[in-house]
Structures are given as structure tokens and as C-alpha cells.
PDB file of N, CA and C in Angstrom:
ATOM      1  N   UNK G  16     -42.336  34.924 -32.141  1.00  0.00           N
ATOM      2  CA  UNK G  16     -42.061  33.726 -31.396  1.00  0.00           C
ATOM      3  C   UNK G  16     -40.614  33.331 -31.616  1.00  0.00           C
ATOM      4  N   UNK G  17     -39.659  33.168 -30.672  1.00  0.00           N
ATOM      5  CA  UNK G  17     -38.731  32.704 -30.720  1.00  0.00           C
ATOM      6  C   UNK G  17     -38.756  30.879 -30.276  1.00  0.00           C
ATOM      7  N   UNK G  18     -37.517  30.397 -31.326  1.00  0.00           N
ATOM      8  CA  UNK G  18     -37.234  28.824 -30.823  1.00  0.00           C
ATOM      9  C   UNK G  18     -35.987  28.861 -30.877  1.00  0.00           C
ATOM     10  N   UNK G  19     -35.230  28.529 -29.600  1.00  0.00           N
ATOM     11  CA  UNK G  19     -33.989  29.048 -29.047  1.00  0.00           C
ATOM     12  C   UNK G  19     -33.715  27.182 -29.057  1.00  0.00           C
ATOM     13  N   UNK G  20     -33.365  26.291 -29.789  1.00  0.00           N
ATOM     14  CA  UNK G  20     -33.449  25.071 -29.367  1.00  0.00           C
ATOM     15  C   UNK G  20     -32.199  24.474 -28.578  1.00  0.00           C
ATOM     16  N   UNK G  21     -31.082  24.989 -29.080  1.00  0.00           N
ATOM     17  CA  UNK G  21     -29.871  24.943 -28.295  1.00  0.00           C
ATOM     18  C   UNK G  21     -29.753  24.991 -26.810  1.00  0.00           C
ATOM     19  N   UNK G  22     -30.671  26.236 -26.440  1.00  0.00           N
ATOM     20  CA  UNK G  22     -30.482  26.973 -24.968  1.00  0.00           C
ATOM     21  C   UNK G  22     -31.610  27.127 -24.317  1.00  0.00           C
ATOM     22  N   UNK G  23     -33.087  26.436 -24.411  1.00  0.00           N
ATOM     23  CA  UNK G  23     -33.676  26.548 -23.773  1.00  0.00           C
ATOM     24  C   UNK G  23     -34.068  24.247 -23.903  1.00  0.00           C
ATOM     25  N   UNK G  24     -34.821  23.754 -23.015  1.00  0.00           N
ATOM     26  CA  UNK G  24     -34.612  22.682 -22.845  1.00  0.00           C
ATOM     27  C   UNK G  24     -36.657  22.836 -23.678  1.00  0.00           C
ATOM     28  N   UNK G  25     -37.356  23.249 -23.314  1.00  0.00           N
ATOM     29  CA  UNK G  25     -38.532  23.188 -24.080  1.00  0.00           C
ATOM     30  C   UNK G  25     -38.621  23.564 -25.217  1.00  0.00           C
ATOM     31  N   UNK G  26     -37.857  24.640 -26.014  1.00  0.00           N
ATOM     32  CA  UNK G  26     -37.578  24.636 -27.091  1.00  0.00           C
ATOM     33  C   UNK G  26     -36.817  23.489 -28.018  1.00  0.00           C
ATOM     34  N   UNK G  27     -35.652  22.986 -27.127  1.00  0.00           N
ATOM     35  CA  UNK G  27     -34.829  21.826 -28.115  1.00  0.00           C
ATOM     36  C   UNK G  27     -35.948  20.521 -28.588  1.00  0.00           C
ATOM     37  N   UNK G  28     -36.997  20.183 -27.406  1.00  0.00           N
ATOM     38  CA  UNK G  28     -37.933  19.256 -28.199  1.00  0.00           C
ATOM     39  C   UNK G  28     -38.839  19.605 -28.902  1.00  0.00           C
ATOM     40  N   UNK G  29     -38.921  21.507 -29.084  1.00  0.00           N
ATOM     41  CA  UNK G  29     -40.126  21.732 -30.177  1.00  0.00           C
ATOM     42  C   UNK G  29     -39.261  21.565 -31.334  1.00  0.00           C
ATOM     43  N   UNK G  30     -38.031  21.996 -31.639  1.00  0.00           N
ATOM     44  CA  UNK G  30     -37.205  21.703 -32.576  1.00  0.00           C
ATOM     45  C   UNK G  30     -36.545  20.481 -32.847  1.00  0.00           C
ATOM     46  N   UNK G  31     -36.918  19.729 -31.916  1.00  0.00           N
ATOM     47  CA  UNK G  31     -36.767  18.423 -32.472  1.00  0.00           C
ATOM     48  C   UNK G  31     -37.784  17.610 -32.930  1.00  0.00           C
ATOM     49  N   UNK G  32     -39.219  18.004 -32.518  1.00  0.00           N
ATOM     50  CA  UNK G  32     -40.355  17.365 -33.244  1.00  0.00           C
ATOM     51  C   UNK G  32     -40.628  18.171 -34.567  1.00  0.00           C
ATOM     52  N   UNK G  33     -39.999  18.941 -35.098  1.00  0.00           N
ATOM     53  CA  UNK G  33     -40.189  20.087 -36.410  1.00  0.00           C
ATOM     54  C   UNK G  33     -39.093  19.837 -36.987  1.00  0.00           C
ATOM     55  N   UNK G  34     -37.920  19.356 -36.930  1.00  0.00           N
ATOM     56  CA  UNK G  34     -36.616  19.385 -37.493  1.00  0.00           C
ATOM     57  C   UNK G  34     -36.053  20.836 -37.818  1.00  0.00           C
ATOM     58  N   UNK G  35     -36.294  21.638 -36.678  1.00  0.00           N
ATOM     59  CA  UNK G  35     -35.990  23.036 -37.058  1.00  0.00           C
ATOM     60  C   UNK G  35     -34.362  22.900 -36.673  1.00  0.00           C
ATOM     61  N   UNK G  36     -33.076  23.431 -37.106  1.00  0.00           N
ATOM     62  CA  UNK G  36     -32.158  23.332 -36.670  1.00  0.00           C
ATOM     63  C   UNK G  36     -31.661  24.183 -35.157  1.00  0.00           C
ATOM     64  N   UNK G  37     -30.806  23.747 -35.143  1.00  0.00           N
ATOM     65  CA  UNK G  37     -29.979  23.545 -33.261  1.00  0.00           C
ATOM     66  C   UNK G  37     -28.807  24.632 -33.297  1.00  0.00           C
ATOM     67  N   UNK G  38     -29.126  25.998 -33.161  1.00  0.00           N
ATOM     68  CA  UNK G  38     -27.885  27.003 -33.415  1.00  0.00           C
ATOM     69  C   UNK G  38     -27.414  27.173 -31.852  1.00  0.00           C
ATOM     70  N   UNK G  39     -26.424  26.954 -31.525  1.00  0.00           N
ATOM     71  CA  UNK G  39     -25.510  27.746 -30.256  1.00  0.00           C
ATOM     72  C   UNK G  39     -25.689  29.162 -30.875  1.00  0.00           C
ATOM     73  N   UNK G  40     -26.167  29.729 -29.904  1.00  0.00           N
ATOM     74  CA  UNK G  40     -25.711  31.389 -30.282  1.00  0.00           C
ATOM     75  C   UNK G  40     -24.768  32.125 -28.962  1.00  0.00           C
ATOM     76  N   UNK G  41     -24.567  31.289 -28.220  1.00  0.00           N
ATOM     77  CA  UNK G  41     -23.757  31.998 -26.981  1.00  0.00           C
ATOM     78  C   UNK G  41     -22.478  30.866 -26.976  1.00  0.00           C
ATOM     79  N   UNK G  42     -21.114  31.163 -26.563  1.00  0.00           N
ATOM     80  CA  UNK G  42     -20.275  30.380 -25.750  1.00  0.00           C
ATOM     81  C   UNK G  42     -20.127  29.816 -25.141  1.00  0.00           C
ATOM     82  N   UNK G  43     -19.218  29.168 -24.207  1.00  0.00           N
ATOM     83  CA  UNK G  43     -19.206  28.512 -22.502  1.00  0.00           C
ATOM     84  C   UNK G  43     -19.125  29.583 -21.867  1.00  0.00           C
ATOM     85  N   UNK G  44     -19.024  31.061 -22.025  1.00  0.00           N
ATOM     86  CA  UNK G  44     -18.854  32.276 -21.336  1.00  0.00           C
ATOM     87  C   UNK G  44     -20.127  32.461 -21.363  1.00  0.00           C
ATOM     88  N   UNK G  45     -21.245  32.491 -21.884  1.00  0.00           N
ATOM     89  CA  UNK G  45     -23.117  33.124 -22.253  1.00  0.00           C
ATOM     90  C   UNK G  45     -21.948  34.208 -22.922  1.00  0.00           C
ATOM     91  N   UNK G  46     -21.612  34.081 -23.725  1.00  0.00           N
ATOM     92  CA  UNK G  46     -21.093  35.463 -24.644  1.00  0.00           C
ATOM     93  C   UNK G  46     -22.153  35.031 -26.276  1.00  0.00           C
ATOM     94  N   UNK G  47     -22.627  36.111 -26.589  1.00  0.00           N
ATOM     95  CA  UNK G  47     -23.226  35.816 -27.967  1.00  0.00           C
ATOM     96  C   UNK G  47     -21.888  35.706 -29.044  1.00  0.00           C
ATOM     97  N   UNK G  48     -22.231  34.415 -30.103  1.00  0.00           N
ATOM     98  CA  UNK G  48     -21.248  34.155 -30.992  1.00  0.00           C
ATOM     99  C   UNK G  48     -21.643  34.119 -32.354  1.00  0.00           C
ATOM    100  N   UNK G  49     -21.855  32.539 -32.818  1.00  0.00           N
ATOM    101  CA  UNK G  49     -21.768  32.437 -33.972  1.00  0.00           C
ATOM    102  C   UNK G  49     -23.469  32.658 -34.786  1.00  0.00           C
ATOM    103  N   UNK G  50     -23.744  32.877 -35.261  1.00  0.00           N
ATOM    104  CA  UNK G  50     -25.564  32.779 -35.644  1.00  0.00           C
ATOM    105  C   UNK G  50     -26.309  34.228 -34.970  1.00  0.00           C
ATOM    106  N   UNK G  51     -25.397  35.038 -35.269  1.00  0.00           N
ATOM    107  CA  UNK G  51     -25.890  36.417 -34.517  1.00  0.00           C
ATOM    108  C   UNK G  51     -25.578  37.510 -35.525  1.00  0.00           C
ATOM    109  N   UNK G  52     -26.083  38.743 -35.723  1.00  0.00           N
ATOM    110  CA  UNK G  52     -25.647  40.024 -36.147  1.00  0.00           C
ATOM    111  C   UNK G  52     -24.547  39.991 -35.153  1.00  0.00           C
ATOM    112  N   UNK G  53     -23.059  40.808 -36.499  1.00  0.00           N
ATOM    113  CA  UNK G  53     -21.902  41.167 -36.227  1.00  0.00           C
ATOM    114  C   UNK G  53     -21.865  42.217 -34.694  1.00  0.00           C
ATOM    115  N   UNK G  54     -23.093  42.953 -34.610  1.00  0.00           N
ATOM    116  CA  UNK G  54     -22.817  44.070 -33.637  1.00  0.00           C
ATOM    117  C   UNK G  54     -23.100  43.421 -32.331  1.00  0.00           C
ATOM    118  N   UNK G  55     -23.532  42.053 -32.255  1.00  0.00           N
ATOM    119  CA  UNK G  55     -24.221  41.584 -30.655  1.00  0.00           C
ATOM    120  C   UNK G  55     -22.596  40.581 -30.671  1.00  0.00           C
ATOM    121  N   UNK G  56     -21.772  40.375 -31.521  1.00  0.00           N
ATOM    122  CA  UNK G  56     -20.717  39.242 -30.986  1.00  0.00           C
ATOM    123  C   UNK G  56     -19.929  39.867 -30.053  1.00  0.00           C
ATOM    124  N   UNK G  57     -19.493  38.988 -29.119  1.00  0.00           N
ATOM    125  CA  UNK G  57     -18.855  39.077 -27.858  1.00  0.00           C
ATOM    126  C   UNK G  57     -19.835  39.439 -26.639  1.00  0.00           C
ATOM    127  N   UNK G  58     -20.815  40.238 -26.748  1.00  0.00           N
ATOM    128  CA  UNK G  58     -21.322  40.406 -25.616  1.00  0.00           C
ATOM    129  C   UNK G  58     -21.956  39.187 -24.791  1.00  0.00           C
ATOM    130  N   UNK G  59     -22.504  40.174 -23.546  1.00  0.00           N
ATOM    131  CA  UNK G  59     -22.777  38.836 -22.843  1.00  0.00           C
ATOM    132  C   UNK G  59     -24.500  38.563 -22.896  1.00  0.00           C
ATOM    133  N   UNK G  60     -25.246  37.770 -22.634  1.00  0.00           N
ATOM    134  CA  UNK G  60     -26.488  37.492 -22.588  1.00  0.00           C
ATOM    135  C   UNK G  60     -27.714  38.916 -21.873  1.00  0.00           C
ATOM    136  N   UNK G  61     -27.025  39.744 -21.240  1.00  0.00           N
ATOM    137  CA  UNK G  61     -27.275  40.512 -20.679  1.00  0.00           C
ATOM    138  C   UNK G  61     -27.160  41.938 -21.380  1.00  0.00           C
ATOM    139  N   UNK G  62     -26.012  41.954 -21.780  1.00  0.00           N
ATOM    140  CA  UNK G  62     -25.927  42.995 -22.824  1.00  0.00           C
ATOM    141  C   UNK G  62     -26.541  42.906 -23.802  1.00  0.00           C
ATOM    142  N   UNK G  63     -26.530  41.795 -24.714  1.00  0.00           N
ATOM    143  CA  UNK G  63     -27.168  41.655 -25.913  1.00  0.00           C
ATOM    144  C   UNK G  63     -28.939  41.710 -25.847  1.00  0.00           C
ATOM    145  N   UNK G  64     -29.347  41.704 -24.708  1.00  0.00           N
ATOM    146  CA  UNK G  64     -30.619  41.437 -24.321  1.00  0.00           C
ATOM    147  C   UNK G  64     -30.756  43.252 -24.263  1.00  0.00           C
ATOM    148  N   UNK G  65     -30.403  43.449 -23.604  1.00  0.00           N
ATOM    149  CA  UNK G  65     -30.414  45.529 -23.519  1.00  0.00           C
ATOM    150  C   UNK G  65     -30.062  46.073 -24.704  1.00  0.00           C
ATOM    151  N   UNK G  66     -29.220  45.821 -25.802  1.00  0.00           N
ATOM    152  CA  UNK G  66     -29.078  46.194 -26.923  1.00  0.00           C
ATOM    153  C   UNK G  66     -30.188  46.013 -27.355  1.00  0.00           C
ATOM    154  N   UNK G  67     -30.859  44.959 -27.792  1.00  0.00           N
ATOM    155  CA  UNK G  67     -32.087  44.238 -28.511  1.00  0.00           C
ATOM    156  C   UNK G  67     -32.979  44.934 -28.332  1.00  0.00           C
ATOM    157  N   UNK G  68     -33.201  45.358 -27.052  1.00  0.00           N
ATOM    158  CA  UNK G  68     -34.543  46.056 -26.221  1.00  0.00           C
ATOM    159  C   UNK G  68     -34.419  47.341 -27.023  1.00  0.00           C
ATOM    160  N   UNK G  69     -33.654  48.053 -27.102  1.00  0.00           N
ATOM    161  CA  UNK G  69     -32.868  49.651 -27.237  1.00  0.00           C
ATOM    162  C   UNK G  69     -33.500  49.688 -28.346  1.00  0.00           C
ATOM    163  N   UNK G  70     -32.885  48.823 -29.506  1.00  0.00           N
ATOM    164  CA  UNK G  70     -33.121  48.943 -30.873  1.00  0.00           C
ATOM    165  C   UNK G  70     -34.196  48.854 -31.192  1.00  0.00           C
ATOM    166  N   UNK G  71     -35.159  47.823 -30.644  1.00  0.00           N
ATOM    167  CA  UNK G  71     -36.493  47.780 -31.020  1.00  0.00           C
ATOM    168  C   UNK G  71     -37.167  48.573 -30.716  1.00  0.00           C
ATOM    169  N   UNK G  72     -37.016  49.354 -29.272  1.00  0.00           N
ATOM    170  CA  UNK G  72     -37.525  50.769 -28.891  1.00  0.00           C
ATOM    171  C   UNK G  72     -37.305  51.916 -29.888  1.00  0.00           C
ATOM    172  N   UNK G  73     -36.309  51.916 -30.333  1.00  0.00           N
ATOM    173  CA  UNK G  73     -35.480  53.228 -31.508  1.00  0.00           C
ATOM    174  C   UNK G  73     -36.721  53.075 -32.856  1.00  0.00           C
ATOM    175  N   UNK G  74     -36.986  51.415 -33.356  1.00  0.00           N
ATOM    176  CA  UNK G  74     -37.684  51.290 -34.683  1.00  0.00           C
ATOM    177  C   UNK G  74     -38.958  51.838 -33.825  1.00  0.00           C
ATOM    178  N   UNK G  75     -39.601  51.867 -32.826  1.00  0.00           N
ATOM    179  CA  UNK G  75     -41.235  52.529 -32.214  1.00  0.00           C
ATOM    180  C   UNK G  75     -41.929  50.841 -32.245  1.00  0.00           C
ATOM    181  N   UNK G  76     -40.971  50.181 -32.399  1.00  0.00           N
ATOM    182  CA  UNK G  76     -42.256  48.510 -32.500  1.00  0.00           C
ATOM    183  C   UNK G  76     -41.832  48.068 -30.692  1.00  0.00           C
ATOM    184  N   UNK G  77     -41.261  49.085 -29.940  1.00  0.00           N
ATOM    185  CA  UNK G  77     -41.804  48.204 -28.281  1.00  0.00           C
ATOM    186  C   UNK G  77     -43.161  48.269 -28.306  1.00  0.00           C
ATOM    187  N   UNK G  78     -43.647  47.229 -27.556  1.00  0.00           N
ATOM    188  CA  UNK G  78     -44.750  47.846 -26.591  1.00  0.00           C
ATOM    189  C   UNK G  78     -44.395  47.922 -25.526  1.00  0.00           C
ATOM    190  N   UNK G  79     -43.947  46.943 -24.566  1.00  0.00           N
ATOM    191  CA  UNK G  79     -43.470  46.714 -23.461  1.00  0.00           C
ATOM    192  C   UNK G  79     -42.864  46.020 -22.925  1.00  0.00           C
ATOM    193  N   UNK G  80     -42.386  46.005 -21.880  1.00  0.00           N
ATOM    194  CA  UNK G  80     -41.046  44.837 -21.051  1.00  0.00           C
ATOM    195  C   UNK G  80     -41.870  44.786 -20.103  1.00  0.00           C
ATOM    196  N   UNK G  81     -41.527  43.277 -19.723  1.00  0.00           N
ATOM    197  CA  UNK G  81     -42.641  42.963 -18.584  1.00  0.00           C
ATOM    198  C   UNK G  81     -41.585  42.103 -17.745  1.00  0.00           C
ATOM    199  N   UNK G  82     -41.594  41.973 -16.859  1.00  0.00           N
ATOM    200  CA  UNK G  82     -40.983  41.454 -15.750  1.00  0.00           C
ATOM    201  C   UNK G  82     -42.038  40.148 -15.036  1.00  0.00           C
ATOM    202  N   UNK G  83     -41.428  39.418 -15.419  1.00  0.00           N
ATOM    203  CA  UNK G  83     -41.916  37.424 -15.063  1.00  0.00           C
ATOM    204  C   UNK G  83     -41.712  36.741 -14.773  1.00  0.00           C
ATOM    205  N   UNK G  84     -41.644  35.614 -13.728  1.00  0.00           N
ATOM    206  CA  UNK G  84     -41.225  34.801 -12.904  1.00  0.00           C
ATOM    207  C   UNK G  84     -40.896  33.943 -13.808  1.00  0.00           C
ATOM    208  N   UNK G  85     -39.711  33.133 -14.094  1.00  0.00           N
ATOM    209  CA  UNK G  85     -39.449  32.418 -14.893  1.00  0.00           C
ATOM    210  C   UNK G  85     -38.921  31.288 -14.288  1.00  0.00           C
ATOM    211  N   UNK G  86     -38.742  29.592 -14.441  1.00  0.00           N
ATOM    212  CA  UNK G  86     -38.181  28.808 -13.624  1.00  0.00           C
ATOM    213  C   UNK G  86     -36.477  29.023 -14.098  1.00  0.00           C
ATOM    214  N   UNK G  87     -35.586  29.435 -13.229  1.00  0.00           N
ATOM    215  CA  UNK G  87     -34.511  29.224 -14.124  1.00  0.00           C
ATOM    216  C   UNK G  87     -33.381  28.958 -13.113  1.00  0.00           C
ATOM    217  N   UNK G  88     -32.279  27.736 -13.314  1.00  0.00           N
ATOM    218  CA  UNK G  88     -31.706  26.941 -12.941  1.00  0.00           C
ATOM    219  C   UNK G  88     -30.458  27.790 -12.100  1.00  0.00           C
ATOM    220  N   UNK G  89     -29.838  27.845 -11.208  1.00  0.00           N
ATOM    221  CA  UNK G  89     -29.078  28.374 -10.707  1.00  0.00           C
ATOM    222  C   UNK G  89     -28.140  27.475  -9.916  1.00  0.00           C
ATOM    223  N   UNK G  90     -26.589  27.334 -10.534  1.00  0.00           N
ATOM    224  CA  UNK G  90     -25.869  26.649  -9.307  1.00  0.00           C
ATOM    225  C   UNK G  90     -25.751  26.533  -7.934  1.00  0.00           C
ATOM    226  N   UNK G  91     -25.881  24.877  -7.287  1.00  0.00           N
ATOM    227  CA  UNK G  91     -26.002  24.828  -6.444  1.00  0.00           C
ATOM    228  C   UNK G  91     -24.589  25.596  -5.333  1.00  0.00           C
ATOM    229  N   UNK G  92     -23.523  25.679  -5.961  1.00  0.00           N
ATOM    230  CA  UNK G  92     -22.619  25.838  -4.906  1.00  0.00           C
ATOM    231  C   UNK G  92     -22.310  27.909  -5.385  1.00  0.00           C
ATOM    232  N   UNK G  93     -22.413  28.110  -6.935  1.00  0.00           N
ATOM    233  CA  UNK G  93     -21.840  29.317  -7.136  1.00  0.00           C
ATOM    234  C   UNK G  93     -22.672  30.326  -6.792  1.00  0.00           C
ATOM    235  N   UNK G  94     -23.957  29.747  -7.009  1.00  0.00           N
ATOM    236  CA  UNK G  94     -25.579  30.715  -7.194  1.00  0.00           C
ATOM    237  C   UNK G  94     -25.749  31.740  -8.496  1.00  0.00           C
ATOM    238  N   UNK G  95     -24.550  30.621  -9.364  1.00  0.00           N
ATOM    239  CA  UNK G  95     -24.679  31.469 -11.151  1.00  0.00           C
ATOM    240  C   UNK G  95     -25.498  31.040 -11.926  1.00  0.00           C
ATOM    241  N   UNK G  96     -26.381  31.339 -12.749  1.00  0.00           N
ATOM    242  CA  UNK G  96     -27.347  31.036 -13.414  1.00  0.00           C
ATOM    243  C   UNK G  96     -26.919  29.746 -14.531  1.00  0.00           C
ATOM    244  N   UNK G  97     -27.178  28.903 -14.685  1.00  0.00           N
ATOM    245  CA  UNK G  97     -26.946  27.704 -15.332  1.00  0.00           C
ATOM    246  C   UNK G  97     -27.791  28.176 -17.118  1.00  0.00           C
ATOM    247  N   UNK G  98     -27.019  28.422 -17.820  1.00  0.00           N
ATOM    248  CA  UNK G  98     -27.611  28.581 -19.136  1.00  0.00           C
ATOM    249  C   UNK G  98     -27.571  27.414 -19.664  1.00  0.00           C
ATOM    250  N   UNK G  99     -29.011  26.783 -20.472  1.00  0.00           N
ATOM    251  CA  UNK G  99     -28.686  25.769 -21.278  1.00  0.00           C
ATOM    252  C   UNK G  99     -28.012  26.006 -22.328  1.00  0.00           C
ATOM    253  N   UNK G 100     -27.037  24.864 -22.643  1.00  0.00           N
ATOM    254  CA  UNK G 100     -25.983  24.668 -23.595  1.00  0.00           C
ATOM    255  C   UNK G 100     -25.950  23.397 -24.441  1.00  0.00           C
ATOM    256  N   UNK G 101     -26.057  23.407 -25.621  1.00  0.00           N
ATOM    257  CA  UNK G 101     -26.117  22.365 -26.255  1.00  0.00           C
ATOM    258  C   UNK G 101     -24.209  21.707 -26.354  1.00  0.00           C
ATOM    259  N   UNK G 102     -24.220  20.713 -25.800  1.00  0.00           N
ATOM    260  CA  UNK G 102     -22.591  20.147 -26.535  1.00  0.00           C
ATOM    261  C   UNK G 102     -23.066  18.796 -26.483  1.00  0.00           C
ATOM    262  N   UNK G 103     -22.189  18.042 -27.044  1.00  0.00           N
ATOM    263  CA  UNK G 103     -21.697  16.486 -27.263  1.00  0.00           C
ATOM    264  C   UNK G 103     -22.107  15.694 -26.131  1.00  0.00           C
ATOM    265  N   UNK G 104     -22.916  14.445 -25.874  1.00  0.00           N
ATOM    266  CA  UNK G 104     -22.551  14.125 -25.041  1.00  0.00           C
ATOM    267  C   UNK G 104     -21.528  12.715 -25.000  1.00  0.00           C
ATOM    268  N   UNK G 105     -20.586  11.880 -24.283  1.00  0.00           N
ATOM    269  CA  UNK G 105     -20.018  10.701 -24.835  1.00  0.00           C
ATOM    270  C   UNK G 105     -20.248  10.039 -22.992  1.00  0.00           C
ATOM    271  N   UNK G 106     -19.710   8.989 -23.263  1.00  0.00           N
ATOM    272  CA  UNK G 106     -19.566   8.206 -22.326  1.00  0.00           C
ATOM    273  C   UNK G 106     -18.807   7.016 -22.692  1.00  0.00           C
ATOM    274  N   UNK G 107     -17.912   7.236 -21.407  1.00  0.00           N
ATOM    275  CA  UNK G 107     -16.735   5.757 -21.958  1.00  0.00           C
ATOM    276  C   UNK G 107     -16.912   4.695 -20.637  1.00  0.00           C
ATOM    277  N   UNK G 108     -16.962   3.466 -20.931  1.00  0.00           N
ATOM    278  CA  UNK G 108     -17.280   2.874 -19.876  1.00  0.00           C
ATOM    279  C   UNK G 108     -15.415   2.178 -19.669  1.00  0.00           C
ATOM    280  N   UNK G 109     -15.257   2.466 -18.589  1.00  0.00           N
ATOM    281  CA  UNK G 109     -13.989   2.168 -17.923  1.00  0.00           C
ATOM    282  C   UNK G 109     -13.784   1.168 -17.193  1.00  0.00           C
ATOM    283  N   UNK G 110     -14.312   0.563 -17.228  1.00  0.00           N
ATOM    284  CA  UNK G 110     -14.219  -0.608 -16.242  1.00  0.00           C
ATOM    285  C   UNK G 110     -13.744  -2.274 -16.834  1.00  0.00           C
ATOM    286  N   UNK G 111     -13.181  -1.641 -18.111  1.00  0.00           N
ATOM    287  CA  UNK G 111     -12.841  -3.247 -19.117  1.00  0.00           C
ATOM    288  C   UNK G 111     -11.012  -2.586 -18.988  1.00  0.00           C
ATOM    289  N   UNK G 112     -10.899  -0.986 -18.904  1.00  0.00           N
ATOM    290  CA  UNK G 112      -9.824  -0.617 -18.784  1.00  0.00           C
ATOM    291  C   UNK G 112      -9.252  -0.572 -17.668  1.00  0.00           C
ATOM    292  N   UNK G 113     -10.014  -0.728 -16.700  1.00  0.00           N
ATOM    293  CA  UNK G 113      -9.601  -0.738 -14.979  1.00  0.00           C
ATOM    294  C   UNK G 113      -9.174  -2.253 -14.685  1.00  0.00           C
ATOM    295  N   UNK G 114     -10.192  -2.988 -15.375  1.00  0.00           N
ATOM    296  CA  UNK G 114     -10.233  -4.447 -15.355  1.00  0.00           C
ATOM    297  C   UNK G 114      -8.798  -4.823 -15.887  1.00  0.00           C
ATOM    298  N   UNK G 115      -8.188  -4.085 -16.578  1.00  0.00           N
ATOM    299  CA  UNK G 115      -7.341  -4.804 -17.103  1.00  0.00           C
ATOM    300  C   UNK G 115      -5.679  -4.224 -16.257  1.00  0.00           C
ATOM    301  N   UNK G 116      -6.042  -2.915 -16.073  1.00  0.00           N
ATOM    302  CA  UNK G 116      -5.121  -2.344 -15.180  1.00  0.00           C
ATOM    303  C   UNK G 116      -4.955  -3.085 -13.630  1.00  0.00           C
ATOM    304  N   UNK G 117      -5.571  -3.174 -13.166  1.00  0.00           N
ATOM    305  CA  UNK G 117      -5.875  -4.291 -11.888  1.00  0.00           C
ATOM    306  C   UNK G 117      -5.210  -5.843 -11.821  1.00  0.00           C
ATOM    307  N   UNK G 118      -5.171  -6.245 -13.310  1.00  0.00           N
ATOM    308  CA  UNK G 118      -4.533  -7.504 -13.806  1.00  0.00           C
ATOM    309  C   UNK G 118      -3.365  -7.455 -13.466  1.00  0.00           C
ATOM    310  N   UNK G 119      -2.520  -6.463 -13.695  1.00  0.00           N
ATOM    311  CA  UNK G 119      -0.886  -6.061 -13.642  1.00  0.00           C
ATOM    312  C   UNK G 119      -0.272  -6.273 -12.290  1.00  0.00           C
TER     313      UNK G 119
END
């Protein structure tokens, strides 16, 4: 069982009702990074996914790859797959600074 809490949006609230921690393992590129074996860094989500497969085939523990309809988010204007990404969120409310710019 994987809990991907960073990058999948049903995982981040199983790991947030468990206090399991919140690893980014990909970039703003989907490049695998930090919280990974040395041999998957830099690649992309795609590669590292075919490596993974390879290797586990090599140890004899596949059984199988299955191909599954999955819901998964795709930009509206690029039609690129939207990976969840954990970052910061902030919010500045501007309008005490507009308010005051407007004064002038």
C-alpha cells in the first residue's frame, strides 16, 4: 500500500488523520527528487514508474500491470496532466494597500 500524501489529494487526508508525514517526491517539473533512491533522481514520473516496474519484474515479485481508469485532472487550456503538489499556501488581502494607494 502506498500513501503518497503530498501528491495524491485522498492520500494527504489519510495522512493527515494518521499524522503520517507529507514528502514531495517530485518537483514543479513531475521530476522525482528529494525522498527517493539516488538512481530514480531527475527522472520524470513516467520514467521512474517504468524503472520501478523493470526492477520489480527482475526481483520475480511482478504479478501484473493492469491498466485502470483513474479520475485524473488534466489542464483546461494545455491538456497536461495536473499532478498534485503540495506547496505553501498564503494570501494577502490588498485592498487596505489599494485603499491607501487611491488616497494619493
Amino acid at each position: 500500500m502506498k500513501i503518497t500524501g503530498a501528491h495524491d489529494f485522498n492520500d494527504f487526508e489519510v495522512a493527515r488523520r494518521h499524522n503520517i508525514p507529507l514528502y514531495s517526491l517530485m518537483d514543479e517539473q513531475a521530476r522525482m527528487s528529494a525522498h527517493v533512491p539516488d538512481r530514480y533522481l531527475g527522472l520524470s514520473r513516467e520514467a521512474a514508474r517504468e524503472k520501478i516496474i523493470a526492477e520489480i519484474e527482475e526481483l520475480g515479485l511482478l504479478r501484473q500491470v493492469e491498466d485502470k481508469m483513474i479520475a485524473q485532472p488534466f489542464g483546461d487550456r494545455s491538456g497536461v496532466l495536473v499532478e498534485p503538489f503540495l506547496t505553501e499556501q498564503w494570501y494577502m488581502n490588498v485592498k487596505p494597500l489599494a485603499d491607501k494607494s487611491l488616497a494619493y
